[in-house]
GROMACS .gro file of N, CA, C and O in nm:
model
  540
    1MET      N    1   8.367   9.657   9.391
    1MET     CA    2   8.253   9.635   9.306
    1MET      C    3   8.221   9.486   9.309
    1MET      O    4   8.308   9.402   9.301
    2ALA      N    5   8.094   9.457   9.323
    2ALA     CA    6   8.050   9.319   9.327
    2ALA      C    7   8.070   9.252   9.192
    2ALA      O    8   8.077   9.318   9.088
    3ARG      N    9   8.078   9.122   9.195
    3ARG     CA   10   8.106   9.047   9.073
    3ARG      C   11   7.993   9.064   8.970
    3ARG      O   12   8.019   9.075   8.851
    4HIS      N   13   7.868   9.067   9.015
    4HIS     CA   14   7.757   9.079   8.922
    4HIS      C   15   7.745   9.221   8.865
    4HIS      O   16   7.681   9.241   8.763
    5ALA      N   17   7.808   9.320   8.930
    5ALA     CA   18   7.797   9.458   8.884
    5ALA      C   19   7.912   9.497   8.790
    5ALA      O   20   7.915   9.609   8.741
    6GLN      N   21   8.006   9.406   8.766
    6GLN     CA   22   8.116   9.438   8.677
    6GLN      C   23   8.068   9.447   8.535
    6GLN      O   24   7.975   9.376   8.495
    7PRO      N   25   8.129   9.536   8.456
    7PRO     CA   26   8.088   9.543   8.315
    7PRO      C   27   8.122   9.413   8.242
    7PRO      O   28   8.215   9.342   8.278
    8LYS      N   29   8.045   9.385   8.141
    8LYS     CA   30   8.063   9.260   8.067
    8LYS      C   31   8.192   9.261   7.985
    8LYS      O   32   8.249   9.157   7.959
    9THR      N   33   8.237   9.375   7.944
    9THR     CA   34   8.362   9.385   7.868
    9THR      C   35   8.459   9.472   7.948
    9THR      O   36   8.467   9.593   7.929
   10PRO      N   37   8.533   9.412   8.039
   10PRO     CA   38   8.625   9.493   8.121
   10PRO      C   39   8.741   9.546   8.038
   10PRO      O   40   8.785   9.485   7.941
   11ARG      N   41   8.791   9.663   8.075
   11ARG     CA   42   8.903   9.725   8.006
   11ARG      C   43   9.032   9.647   8.028
   11ARG      O   44   9.124   9.656   7.951
   12ARG      N   45   9.035   9.574   8.134
   12ARG     CA   46   9.155   9.499   8.167
   12ARG      C   47   9.189   9.399   8.057
   12ARG      O   48   9.304   9.373   8.027
   13GLY      N   49   9.089   9.340   7.992
   13GLY     CA   50   9.114   9.246   7.883
   13GLY      C   51   9.177   9.314   7.763
   13GLY      O   52   9.264   9.258   7.696
   14VAL      N   53   9.135   9.437   7.735
   14VAL     CA   54   9.192   9.512   7.622
   14VAL      C   55   9.338   9.544   7.651
   14VAL      O   56   9.425   9.530   7.565
   15LEU      N   57   9.367   9.586   7.776
   15LEU     CA   58   9.506   9.616   7.812
   15LEU      C   59   9.593   9.492   7.808
   15LEU      O   60   9.708   9.496   7.767
   16PHE      N   61   9.536   9.380   7.849
   16PHE     CA   62   9.610   9.254   7.845
   16PHE      C   63   9.645   9.215   7.702
   16PHE      O   64   9.758   9.177   7.672
   17LYS      N   65   9.549   9.229   7.611
   17LYS     CA   66   9.574   9.196   7.471
   17LYS      C   67   9.676   9.291   7.410
   17LYS      O   68   9.761   9.251   7.332
   18ALA      N   69   9.669   9.420   7.448
   18ALA     CA   70   9.766   9.517   7.397
   18ALA      C   71   9.906   9.483   7.447
   18ALA      O   72  10.005   9.491   7.373
   19GLY      N   73   9.917   9.445   7.573
   19GLY     CA   74  10.046   9.406   7.628
   19GLY      C   75  10.104   9.284   7.560
   19GLY      O   76  10.223   9.277   7.532
   20LEU      N   77  10.019   9.186   7.533
   20LEU     CA   78  10.066   9.067   7.461
   20LEU      C   79  10.112   9.103   7.320
   20LEU      O   80  10.212   9.048   7.270
   21GLY      N   81  10.041   9.194   7.255
   21GLY     CA   82  10.081   9.235   7.120
   21GLY      C   83  10.216   9.305   7.120
   21GLY      O   84  10.300   9.280   7.034
   22VAL      N   85  10.237   9.394   7.217
   22VAL     CA   86  10.366   9.464   7.227
   22VAL      C   87  10.478   9.366   7.257
   22VAL      O   88  10.587   9.373   7.200
   23THR      N   89  10.452   9.270   7.344
   23THR     CA   90  10.553   9.169   7.377
   23THR      C   91  10.588   9.084   7.255
   23THR      O   92  10.706   9.057   7.228
   24ALA      N   93  10.489   9.042   7.181
   24ALA     CA   94  10.514   8.961   7.061
   24ALA      C   95  10.590   9.041   6.956
   24ALA      O   96  10.682   8.988   6.891
   25ALA      N   97  10.557   9.168   6.941
   25ALA     CA   98  10.628   9.251   6.844
   25ALA      C   99  10.774   9.269   6.885
   25ALA      O  100  10.865   9.263   6.802
   26GLY      N  101  10.797   9.291   7.014
   26GLY     CA  102  10.935   9.305   7.063
   26GLY      C  103  11.015   9.178   7.043
   26GLY      O  104  11.131   9.182   7.004
   27ALA      N  105  10.953   9.064   7.070
   27ALA     CA  106  11.023   8.936   7.050
   27ALA      C  107  11.055   8.915   6.902
   27ALA      O  108  11.163   8.865   6.868
   28ALA      N  109  10.964   8.953   6.814
   28ALA     CA  110  10.990   8.937   6.671
   28ALA      C  111  11.104   9.027   6.625
   28ALA      O  112  11.190   8.985   6.547
   29VAL      N  113  11.108   9.150   6.676
   29VAL     CA  114  11.216   9.242   6.637
   29VAL      C  115  11.349   9.193   6.689
   29VAL      O  116  11.449   9.191   6.617
   30LEU      N  117  11.352   9.150   6.816
   30LEU     CA  118  11.479   9.100   6.871
   30LEU      C  119  11.524   8.971   6.804
   30LEU      O  120  11.642   8.950   6.782
   31GLY      N  121  11.429   8.884   6.770
   31GLY     CA  122  11.464   8.761   6.701
   31GLY      C  123  11.519   8.789   6.562
   31GLY      O  124  11.615   8.726   6.517
   32ALA      N  125  11.461   8.885   6.491
   32ALA     CA  126  11.510   8.920   6.358
   32ALA      C  127  11.648   8.983   6.367
   32ALA      O  128  11.735   8.957   6.283
   33ALA      N  129  11.671   9.064   6.471
   33ALA     CA  130  11.803   9.125   6.486
   33ALA      C  131  11.909   9.021   6.517
   33ALA      O  132  12.021   9.027   6.466
   34ALA      N  133  11.875   8.923   6.599
   34ALA     CA  134  11.971   8.817   6.632
   34ALA      C  135  12.002   8.733   6.509
   34ALA      O  136  12.117   8.695   6.485
   35ALA      N  137  11.901   8.704   6.429
   35ALA     CA  138  11.924   8.625   6.308
   35ALA      C  139  12.008   8.703   6.208
   35ALA      O  140  12.095   8.646   6.140
   36ALA      N  141  11.985   8.834   6.198
   36ALA     CA  142  12.063   8.915   6.104
   36ALA      C  143  12.209   8.923   6.149
   36ALA      O  144  12.300   8.921   6.066
   37GLN      N  145  12.230   8.931   6.279
   37GLN     CA  146  12.368   8.937   6.328
   37GLN      C  147  12.439   8.804   6.306
   37GLN      O  148  12.556   8.799   6.274
   38ALA      N  149  12.367   8.693   6.324
   38ALA     CA  150  12.428   8.562   6.304
   38ALA      C  151  12.462   8.539   6.157
   38ALA      O  152  12.557   8.469   6.125
   39ALA      N  153  12.386   8.598   6.067
   39ALA     CA  154  12.410   8.579   5.924
   39ALA      C  155  12.506   8.682   5.866
   39ALA      O  156  12.527   8.686   5.746
   40ALA      N  157  12.564   8.766   5.952
   40ALA     CA  158  12.656   8.869   5.904
   40ALA      C  159  12.778   8.802   5.841
   40ALA      O  160  12.824   8.697   5.886
   41PRO      N  161  12.835   8.864   5.735
   41PRO     CA  162  12.947   8.800   5.665
   41PRO      C  163  13.074   8.790   5.750
   41PRO      O  164  13.152   8.700   5.730
   42GLY      N  165  13.094   8.878   5.848
   42GLY     CA  166  13.217   8.873   5.928
   42GLY      C  167  13.205   8.792   6.054
   42GLY      O  168  13.295   8.791   6.138
   43ALA      N  169  13.093   8.721   6.072
   43ALA     CA  170  13.072   8.646   6.196
   43ALA      C  171  13.163   8.524   6.198
   43ALA      O  172  13.190   8.462   6.096
   44SER      N  173  13.212   8.492   6.318
   44SER     CA  174  13.302   8.378   6.330
   44SER      C  175  13.221   8.248   6.333
   44SER      O  176  13.112   8.243   6.388
   45VAL      N  177  13.278   8.145   6.274
   45VAL     CA  178  13.214   8.016   6.267
   45VAL      C  179  13.272   7.929   6.378
   45VAL      O  180  13.394   7.926   6.396
   46PRO      N  181  13.189   7.859   6.457
   46PRO     CA  182  13.244   7.775   6.563
   46PRO      C  183  13.328   7.662   6.507
   46PRO      O  184  13.299   7.608   6.399
   47LEU      N  185  13.433   7.629   6.578
   47LEU     CA  186  13.523   7.522   6.535
   47LEU      C  187  13.460   7.386   6.558
   47LEU      O  188  13.376   7.370   6.647
   48PRO      N  189  13.501   7.286   6.484
   48PRO     CA  190  13.451   7.151   6.511
   48PRO      C  191  13.496   7.104   6.649
   48PRO      O  192  13.596   7.151   6.703
   49VAL      N  193  13.423   7.011   6.705
   49VAL     CA  194  13.449   6.965   6.841
   49VAL      C  195  13.586   6.898   6.850
   49VAL      O  196  13.654   6.909   6.952
   50ASP      N  197  13.632   6.828   6.747
   50ASP     CA  198  13.759   6.757   6.756
   50ASP      C  199  13.880   6.851   6.754
   50ASP      O  200  13.990   6.810   6.789
   51SER      N  201  13.862   6.978   6.719
   51SER     CA  202  13.975   7.069   6.718
   51SER      C  203  13.988   7.146   6.850
   51SER      O  204  14.081   7.224   6.866
   52LEU      N  205  13.897   7.124   6.943
   52LEU     CA  206  13.905   7.192   7.072
   52LEU      C  207  14.009   7.126   7.161
   52LEU      O  208  14.035   7.006   7.151
   53THR      N  209  14.070   7.205   7.248
   53THR     CA  210  14.169   7.149   7.339
   53THR      C  211  14.099   7.080   7.455
   53THR      O  212  13.984   7.106   7.484
   54ARG      N  213  14.172   6.995   7.523
   54ARG     CA  214  14.117   6.923   7.637
   54ARG      C  215  14.102   7.018   7.756
   54ARG      O  216  14.180   7.108   7.775
   55THR      N  217  14.002   6.993   7.836
   55THR     CA  218  13.977   7.074   7.955
   55THR      C  219  14.058   7.021   8.071
   55THR      O  220  14.064   6.900   8.094
   56ASP      N  221  14.122   7.111   8.145
   56ASP     CA  222  14.197   7.073   8.264
   56ASP      C  223  14.097   7.054   8.377
   56ASP      O  224  14.042   7.150   8.430
   57ALA      N  225  14.072   6.929   8.414
   57ALA     CA  226  13.970   6.898   8.515
   57ALA      C  227  14.008   6.954   8.651
   57ALA      O  228  13.921   6.999   8.727
   58GLY      N  229  14.135   6.955   8.686
   58GLY     CA  230  14.177   7.008   8.815
   58GLY      C  231  14.150   7.157   8.826
   58GLY      O  232  14.100   7.205   8.929
   59ALA      N  233  14.183   7.230   8.721
   59ALA     CA  234  14.159   7.375   8.722
   59ALA      C  235  14.010   7.405   8.720
   59ALA      O  236  13.964   7.498   8.787
   60ALA      N  237  13.934   7.327   8.645
   60ALA     CA  238  13.789   7.348   8.642
   60ALA      C  239  13.726   7.320   8.777
   60ALA      O  240  13.639   7.395   8.823
   61GLY      N  241  13.770   7.215   8.844
   61GLY     CA  242  13.719   7.184   8.978
   61GLY      C  243  13.756   7.290   9.079
   61GLY      O  244  13.675   7.328   9.164
   62ALA      N  245  13.881   7.338   9.073
   62ALA     CA  246  13.924   7.443   9.166
   62ALA      C  247  13.845   7.571   9.143
   62ALA      O  248  13.806   7.639   9.239
   63GLY      N  249  13.820   7.604   9.019
   63GLY     CA  250  13.742   7.724   8.989
   63GLY      C  251  13.598   7.711   9.035
   63GLY      O  252  13.541   7.806   9.090
   64ALA      N  253  13.539   7.594   9.016
   64ALA     CA  254  13.402   7.573   9.062
   64ALA      C  255  13.393   7.578   9.213
   64ALA      O  256  13.301   7.638   9.270
   65LEU      N  257  13.491   7.519   9.283
   65LEU     CA  258  13.492   7.522   9.429
   65LEU      C  259  13.510   7.664   9.480
   65LEU      O  260  13.443   7.706   9.576
   66ALA      N  261  13.597   7.741   9.416
   66ALA     CA  262  13.617   7.880   9.458
   66ALA      C  263  13.490   7.961   9.435
   66ALA      O  264  13.452   8.044   9.520
   67GLY      N  265  13.422   7.937   9.325
   67GLY     CA  266  13.297   8.009   9.300
   67GLY      C  267  13.189   7.975   9.400
   67GLY      O  268  13.117   8.063   9.448
   68VAL      N  269  13.179   7.847   9.436
   68VAL     CA  270  13.077   7.806   9.533
   68VAL      C  271  13.109   7.863   9.671
   68VAL      O  272  13.021   7.915   9.740
   69THR      N  273  13.234   7.856   9.713
   69THR     CA  274  13.268   7.906   9.847
   69THR      C  275  13.250   8.057   9.857
   69THR      O  276  13.201   8.107   9.958
   70HIS      N  277  13.287   8.129   9.754
   70HIS     CA  278  13.270   8.274   9.759
   70HIS      C  279  13.124   8.314   9.739
   70HIS      O  280  13.083   8.421   9.782
   71GLY      N  281  13.047   8.230   9.675
   71GLY     CA  282  12.904   8.259   9.657
   71GLY      C  283  12.823   8.224   9.780
   71GLY      O  284  12.728   8.293   9.815
   72LEU      N  285  12.859   8.115   9.849
   72LEU     CA  286  12.783   8.072   9.966
   72LEU      C  287  12.842   8.123  10.097
   72LEU      O  288  12.776   8.117  10.200
   73GLY      N  289  12.965   8.170  10.096
   73GLY     CA  290  13.029   8.219  10.217
   73GLY      C  291  12.951   8.328  10.288
   73GLY      O  292  12.931   8.321  10.410
   74PRO      N  293  12.903   8.430  10.217
   74PRO     CA  294  12.826   8.535  10.286
   74PRO      C  295  12.696   8.486  10.347
   74PRO      O  296  12.642   8.550  10.436
   75LEU      N  297  12.643   8.373  10.300
   75LEU     CA  298  12.519   8.322  10.356
   75LEU      C  299  12.536   8.278  10.501
   75LEU      O  300  12.438   8.272  10.575
   76THR      N  301  12.658   8.247  10.543
   76THR     CA  302  12.679   8.206  10.682
   76THR      C  303  12.667   8.324  10.777
   76THR      O  304  12.657   8.303  10.897
   77ARG      N  305  12.670   8.447  10.727
   77ARG     CA  306  12.659   8.565  10.812
   77ARG      C  307  12.520   8.627  10.811
   77ARG      O  308  12.496   8.728  10.877
   78LEU      N  309  12.426   8.570  10.737
   78LEU     CA  310  12.290   8.622  10.734
   78LEU      C  311  12.216   8.586  10.863
   78LEU      O  312  12.234   8.479  10.919
   79GLN      N  313  12.131   8.676  10.908
   79GLN     CA  314  12.051   8.654  11.028
   79GLN      C  315  11.948   8.546  11.000
   79GLN      O  316  11.871   8.554  10.905
   80LEU      N  317  11.945   8.441  11.084
   80LEU     CA  318  11.857   8.328  11.060
   80LEU      C  319  11.711   8.360  11.093
   80LEU      O  320  11.621   8.317  11.023
   81ASP      N  321  11.688   8.431  11.202
   81ASP     CA  322  11.553   8.462  11.246
   81ASP      C  323  11.518   8.603  11.203
   81ASP      O  324  11.573   8.699  11.255
   82PRO      N  325  11.428   8.620  11.106
   82PRO     CA  326  11.398   8.755  11.060
   82PRO      C  327  11.329   8.841  11.165
   82PRO      O  328  11.332   8.963  11.157
   83LEU      N  329  11.269   8.780  11.267
   83LEU     CA  330  11.201   8.855  11.371
   83LEU      C  331  11.289   8.878  11.494
   83LEU      O  332  11.242   8.925  11.597
   84ALA      N  333  11.417   8.842  11.485
   84ALA     CA  334  11.507   8.860  11.599
   84ALA      C  335  11.518   9.006  11.637
   84ALA      O  336  11.513   9.095  11.554
   85LYS      N  337  11.531   9.030  11.767
   85LYS     CA  338  11.546   9.164  11.825
   85LYS      C  339  11.422   9.250  11.800
   85LYS      O  340  11.431   9.370  11.789
   86THR      N  341  11.307   9.186  11.787
   86THR     CA  342  11.181   9.260  11.775
   86THR      C  343  11.090   9.216  11.888
   86THR      O  344  11.115   9.116  11.955
   87GLY      N  345  10.984   9.289  11.910
   87GLY     CA  346  10.891   9.255  12.016
   87GLY      C  347  10.797   9.142  11.982
   87GLY      O  348  10.724   9.094  12.069
   88VAL      N  349  10.795   9.098  11.858
   88VAL     CA  350  10.702   8.995  11.817
   88VAL      C  351  10.771   8.862  11.785
   88VAL      O  352  10.711   8.775  11.723
   89ASP      N  353  10.893   8.845  11.830
   89ASP     CA  354  10.967   8.722  11.801
   89ASP      C  355  10.913   8.608  11.887
   89ASP      O  356  10.922   8.611  12.009
   90PRO      N  357  10.855   8.504  11.826
   90PRO     CA  358  10.800   8.394  11.906
   90PRO      C  359  10.908   8.310  11.973
   90PRO      O  360  10.881   8.243  12.072
   91LEU      N  361  11.031   8.312  11.922
   91LEU     CA  362  11.138   8.234  11.984
   91LEU      C  363  11.193   8.300  12.110
   91LEU      O  364  11.265   8.238  12.186
   92ALA      N  365  11.159   8.428  12.133
   92ALA     CA  366  11.209   8.498  12.250
   92ALA      C  367  11.134   8.457  12.376
   92ALA      O  368  11.178   8.488  12.487
   93ASN      N  369  11.021   8.389  12.362
   93ASN     CA  370  10.945   8.344  12.477
   93ASN      C  371  11.007   8.214  12.527
   93ASN      O  372  10.985   8.108  12.471
   94GLY      N  373  11.085   8.223  12.632
   94GLY     CA  374  11.151   8.105  12.685
   94GLY      C  375  11.086   8.057  12.813
   94GLY      O  376  11.017   8.131  12.883
   95ILE      N  377  11.108   7.932  12.842
   95ILE     CA  378  11.057   7.873  12.965
   95ILE      C  379  11.171   7.790  13.023
   95ILE      O  380  11.250   7.731  12.951
   96GLY      N  381  11.182   7.789  13.154
   96GLY     CA  382  11.290   7.715  13.217
   96GLY      C  383  11.246   7.653  13.348
   96GLY      O  384  11.142   7.687  13.404
   97THR      N  385  11.327   7.564  13.396
   97THR     CA  386  11.300   7.498  13.523
   97THR      C  387  11.431   7.462  13.590
   97THR      O  388  11.536   7.454  13.526
   98GLN      N  389  11.425   7.444  13.722
   98GLN     CA  390  11.541   7.403  13.799
   98GLN      C  391  11.496   7.302  13.902
   98GLN      O  392  11.400   7.324  13.976
   99VAL      N  393  11.565   7.191  13.907
   99VAL     CA  394  11.533   7.086  14.002
   99VAL      C  395  11.646   7.078  14.102
   99VAL      O  396  11.763   7.057  14.065
  100ALA      N  397  11.613   7.098  14.229
  100ALA     CA  398  11.707   7.091  14.341
  100ALA      C  399  11.827   7.180  14.316
  100ALA      O  400  11.811   7.298  14.287
  101ASP      N  401  11.947   7.125  14.325
  101ASP     CA  402  12.069   7.205  14.310
  101ASP      C  403  12.130   7.195  14.170
  101ASP      O  404  12.241   7.242  14.148
  102PHE      N  405  12.059   7.134  14.079
  102PHE     CA  406  12.111   7.121  13.943
  102PHE      C  407  12.104   7.255  13.869
  102PHE      O  408  12.032   7.346  13.908
  103LYS      N  409  12.181   7.264  13.761
  103LYS     CA  410  12.177   7.386  13.679
  103LYS      C  411  12.038   7.402  13.618
  103LYS      O  412  11.976   7.304  13.581
  104PRO      N  413  11.991   7.526  13.606
  104PRO     CA  414  11.860   7.545  13.543
  104PRO      C  415  11.865   7.511  13.394
  104PRO      O  416  11.965   7.533  13.326
  105VAL      N  417  11.757   7.455  13.346
  105VAL     CA  418  11.745   7.415  13.206
  105VAL      C  419  11.625   7.487  13.148
  105VAL      O  420  11.520   7.495  13.210
  106GLY      N  421  11.643   7.542  13.027
  106GLY     CA  422  11.532   7.612  12.963
  106GLY      C  423  11.544   7.611  12.812
  106GLY      O  424  11.645   7.567  12.756
  107THR      N  425  11.443   7.664  12.749
  107THR     CA  426  11.443   7.668  12.603
  107THR      C  427  11.534   7.778  12.549
  107THR      O  428  11.567   7.777  12.431
  108ASP      N  429  11.575   7.871  12.635
  108ASP     CA  430  11.667   7.976  12.591
  108ASP      C  431  11.803   7.922  12.550
  108ASP      O  432  11.875   7.985  12.473
  109LEU      N  433  11.839   7.805  12.601
  109LEU     CA  434  11.966   7.745  12.561
  109LEU      C  435  11.966   7.710  12.412
  109LEU      O  436  12.069   7.716  12.345
  110VAL      N  437  11.849   7.675  12.360
  110VAL     CA  438  11.839   7.636  12.221
  110VAL      C  439  11.812   7.757  12.131
  110VAL      O  440  11.873   7.772  12.026
  111THR      N  441  11.720   7.844  12.173
  111THR     CA  442  11.676   7.954  12.087
  111THR      C  443  11.749   8.085  12.115
  111THR      O  444  11.726   8.183  12.045
  112GLY      N  445  11.836   8.089  12.213
  112GLY     CA  446  11.903   8.213  12.250
  112GLY      C  447  11.987   8.272  12.138
  112GLY      O  448  11.986   8.393  12.115
  113HIS      N  449  12.061   8.190  12.067
  113HIS     CA  450  12.145   8.240  11.957
  113HIS      C  451  12.061   8.300  11.845
  113HIS      O  452  12.100   8.398  11.782
  114LEU      N  453  11.946   8.241  11.821
  114LEU     CA  454  11.860   8.290  11.713
  114LEU      C  455  11.790   8.420  11.750
  114LEU      O  456  11.777   8.510  11.668
  115THR      N  457  11.743   8.432  11.876
  115THR     CA  458  11.671   8.553  11.915
  115THR      C  459  11.763   8.673  11.930
  115THR      O  460  11.717   8.787  11.929
  116GLU      N  461  11.891   8.650  11.943
  116GLU     CA  462  11.988   8.760  11.949
  116GLU      C  463  12.032   8.804  11.811
  116GLU      O  464  12.119   8.889  11.798
  117GLY      N  465  11.976   8.747  11.707
  117GLY     CA  466  12.010   8.786  11.570
  117GLY      C  467  12.130   8.711  11.517
  117GLY      O  468  12.202   8.760  11.431
  118GLY      N  469  12.151   8.591  11.566
  118GLY     CA  470  12.267   8.514  11.525
  118GLY      C  471  12.254   8.456  11.385
  118GLY      O  472  12.145   8.442  11.330
  119ALA      N  473  12.369   8.425  11.330
  119ALA     CA  474  12.375   8.364  11.197
  119ALA      C  475  12.422   8.219  11.212
  119ALA      O  476  12.446   8.171  11.323
  120VAL      N  477  12.437   8.150  11.101
  120VAL     CA  478  12.482   8.011  11.104
  120VAL      C  479  12.622   8.004  11.165
  120VAL      O  480  12.654   7.913  11.241
  121ALA      N  481  12.706   8.101  11.135
  121ALA     CA  482  12.843   8.100  11.187
  121ALA      C  483  12.847   8.120  11.338
  121ALA      O  484  12.947   8.084  11.403
  122ASP      N  485  12.741   8.173  11.400
  122ASP     CA  486  12.738   8.195  11.544
  122ASP      C  487  12.685   8.076  11.622
  122ASP      O  488  12.695   8.074  11.745
  123LEU      N  489  12.628   7.979  11.555
  123LEU     CA  490  12.573   7.862  11.625
  123LEU      C  491  12.685   7.777  11.682
  123LEU      O  492  12.794   7.767  11.623
  124PRO      N  493  12.662   7.712  11.797
  124PRO     CA  494  12.770   7.639  11.863
  124PRO      C  495  12.825   7.521  11.784
  124PRO      O  496  12.945   7.500  11.782
  125VAL      N  497  12.743   7.441  11.721
  125VAL     CA  498  12.792   7.323  11.650
  125VAL      C  499  12.809   7.350  11.501
  125VAL      O  500  12.912   7.318  11.442
  126ALA      N  501  12.708   7.411  11.440
  126ALA     CA  502  12.712   7.434  11.296
  126ALA      C  503  12.810   7.545  11.257
  126ALA      O  504  12.863   7.544  11.147
  127GLY      N  505  12.835   7.639  11.347
  127GLY     CA  506  12.925   7.750  11.316
  127GLY      C  507  13.067   7.707  11.281
  127GLY      O  508  13.119   7.743  11.175
  128PRO      N  509  13.133   7.629  11.368
  128PRO     CA  510  13.269   7.584  11.332
  128PRO      C  511  13.274   7.497  11.207
  128PRO      O  512  13.370   7.503  11.131
  129LEU      N  513  13.168   7.419  11.184
  129LEU     CA  514  13.166   7.336  11.062
  129LEU      C  515  13.159   7.422  10.937
  129LEU      O  516  13.229   7.396  10.840
  130THR      N  517  13.076   7.525  10.940
  130THR     CA  518  13.066   7.610  10.822
  130THR      C  519  13.191   7.694  10.803
  130THR      O  520  13.226   7.727  10.691
  131GLN      N  521  13.260   7.729  10.910
  131GLN     CA  522  13.383   7.805  10.897
  131GLN      C  523  13.494   7.720  10.835
  131GLN      O  524  13.582   7.772  10.767
  132LYS      N  525  13.489   7.589  10.859
  132LYS     CA  526  13.589   7.501  10.797
  132LYS      C  527  13.558   7.476  10.650
  132LYS      O  528  13.647   7.469  10.567
  133LEU      N  529  13.427   7.463  10.618
  133LEU     CA  530  13.389   7.431  10.481
  133LEU      C  531  13.386   7.554  10.391
  133LEU      O  532  13.423   7.546  10.276
  134LEU      N  533  13.335   7.666  10.444
  134LEU     CA  534  13.323   7.788  10.365
  134LEU      C  535  13.406   7.899  10.430
  134LEU      O  536  13.403   7.914  10.551
  135PRO      N  537  13.476   7.979  10.351
  135PRO     CA  538  13.558   8.085  10.412
  135PRO      C  539  13.473   8.198  10.465
  135PRO      O  540  13.364   8.223  10.421
   0.00000   0.00000   0.00000
């Protein structure tokens, strides 16, 4: 429908206002429930900061490092080129040349790992580095 032929009062505005009203009502109900739970007589009161024990920095660092390595480790196995092994992969178009008796040189040396569906761990230089840093 052309812009000039649209009705002056579209229904979409009414639905938008109704959605905002439902969202605001839900937020008010959830906020009231949270406040009522916080004001419950059996709720625990947080301790003052000076009564807390000291944090073991070594254990906290080891836990953070373990979380990062286990969180980022699977990323090294993800396929880098989403179009790999398809007929429309632009990196699969290689060009090469050979001069005299020297070894042929081409772009497939650089893009070959990616067009075969390789991940970061499969790359020649970055792969061993990521295997040392991330499990």
